[in-house]
Amino acid sequence: MTGGQPTDGVVLRVTAVGESDLVVSLFTRELGRVSAIARGARSSRRRFGGALGVLVHSELVLARRSRGAELWNLERATAITDHAALAADPVVLGHASYGLELVRELTPAEVPDPAVLDLIVALWGALAAGPSPSLLRAFELALCELLGSGVALDRCAACGRGDDLDAGAVFDPGRGGTVCRTCAPTSRGLGVRPLPATVRHYLCAAAAASIATAAAVVVADDDRVQARDLMLAFVGHLVGKPLRSVAFVAQVHAGLRSP
Ligand SMILES: [Zn+2]
């Protein structure tokens, strides 16, 4: 078959179908998030090589099966860069899985956004140096910004003012982030919590950092935990259901702490 669409992308999720096929959820440069059937991917390892593994950035050729069909045919996949070695560290694997789950849950189908693909690949590159909470915060903040749901950090999500956020501010996931002390009394939804100035400044620094430099953004332990919890509340509000990779990371940490 000819005439497929060449692009590059990553696998977000793989589902076995029948004896020999896989359905892969992909995030691609030219087509955005698509689902495709990879015929023979289970029965013949040679067909796609390692290109459909987790944490592999691949060249892809996709063809639409029929007009209006949701499922594409994956005709070819060739690995460009293989980051699978990251999976040897369960915490790193958890962080990478979390990034993929966010992209899977938050991106609309078939809306191209090359910057999202670049962000995923940059996250994998940075994770090679080890897991980093600041890196995850920078990824979450950048992804939300790209998808039009940016977190308000240097202005009030309600009134827009940016000059009175260091005392009495709250974080309101449902309203889009920081809410100043004047507007705070009208923030009463689930997940609203105090936002200490140090936590807000830390998130501003993580948002300003590139993915490659974010791990160097330092934070006190207590602020780190608060920043994590409020960002999880923010993305949880966007996704609208519990994230599986968050439970996985928590289990890994619990396992590491046990004797
Ligand atoms: Zn306000």
GROMACS .gro file of N, CA, C and O and ligand atoms in nm, residues 156-161 179-183, ligand 1:
model
   45
  156CYS      N    1  -0.390   3.701   3.911
  156CYS     CA    2  -0.506   3.637   3.972
  156CYS      C    3  -0.595   3.582   3.861
  156CYS      O    4  -0.627   3.653   3.765
  157ALA      N    5  -0.635   3.456   3.873
  157ALA     CA    6  -0.719   3.393   3.771
  157ALA      C    7  -0.857   3.457   3.765
  157ALA      O    8  -0.927   3.444   3.664
  158ALA      N    9  -0.896   3.528   3.872
  158ALA     CA   10  -1.030   3.587   3.874
  158ALA      C   11  -1.028   3.733   3.826
  158ALA      O   12  -1.104   3.770   3.738
  159CYS      N   13  -0.940   3.818   3.884
  159CYS     CA   14  -0.944   3.961   3.850
  159CYS      C   15  -0.828   4.003   3.761
  159CYS      O   16  -0.829   4.115   3.708
  160GLY      N   17  -0.728   3.918   3.745
  160GLY     CA   18  -0.619   3.949   3.654
  160GLY      C   19  -0.506   4.031   3.715
  160GLY      O   20  -0.403   4.051   3.651
  161ARG      N   21  -0.525   4.080   3.838
  161ARG     CA   22  -0.419   4.162   3.900
  161ARG      C   23  -0.299   4.076   3.938
  161ARG      O   24  -0.314   3.962   3.981
  179VAL      N   25  -0.551   3.270   4.296
  179VAL     CA   26  -0.659   3.367   4.317
  179VAL      C   27  -0.614   3.459   4.430
  179VAL      O   28  -0.574   3.412   4.537
  180CYS      N   29  -0.617   3.591   4.406
  180CYS     CA   30  -0.564   3.688   4.503
  180CYS      C   31  -0.652   3.695   4.628
  180CYS      O   32  -0.764   3.646   4.630
  181ARG      N   33  -0.600   3.759   4.733
  181ARG     CA   34  -0.672   3.758   4.861
  181ARG      C   35  -0.805   3.832   4.853
  181ARG      O   36  -0.897   3.802   4.926
  182THR      N   37  -0.814   3.931   4.763
  182THR     CA   38  -0.941   4.003   4.747
  182THR      C   39  -1.048   3.911   4.688
  182THR      O   40  -1.165   3.914   4.728
  183CYS      N   41  -1.007   3.828   4.592
  183CYS     CA   42  -1.102   3.739   4.524
  183CYS      C   43  -1.117   3.605   4.598
  183CYS      O   44  -1.212   3.530   4.570
  260ZN      ZN   45  -0.818   3.870   4.221
   0.00000   0.00000   0.00000
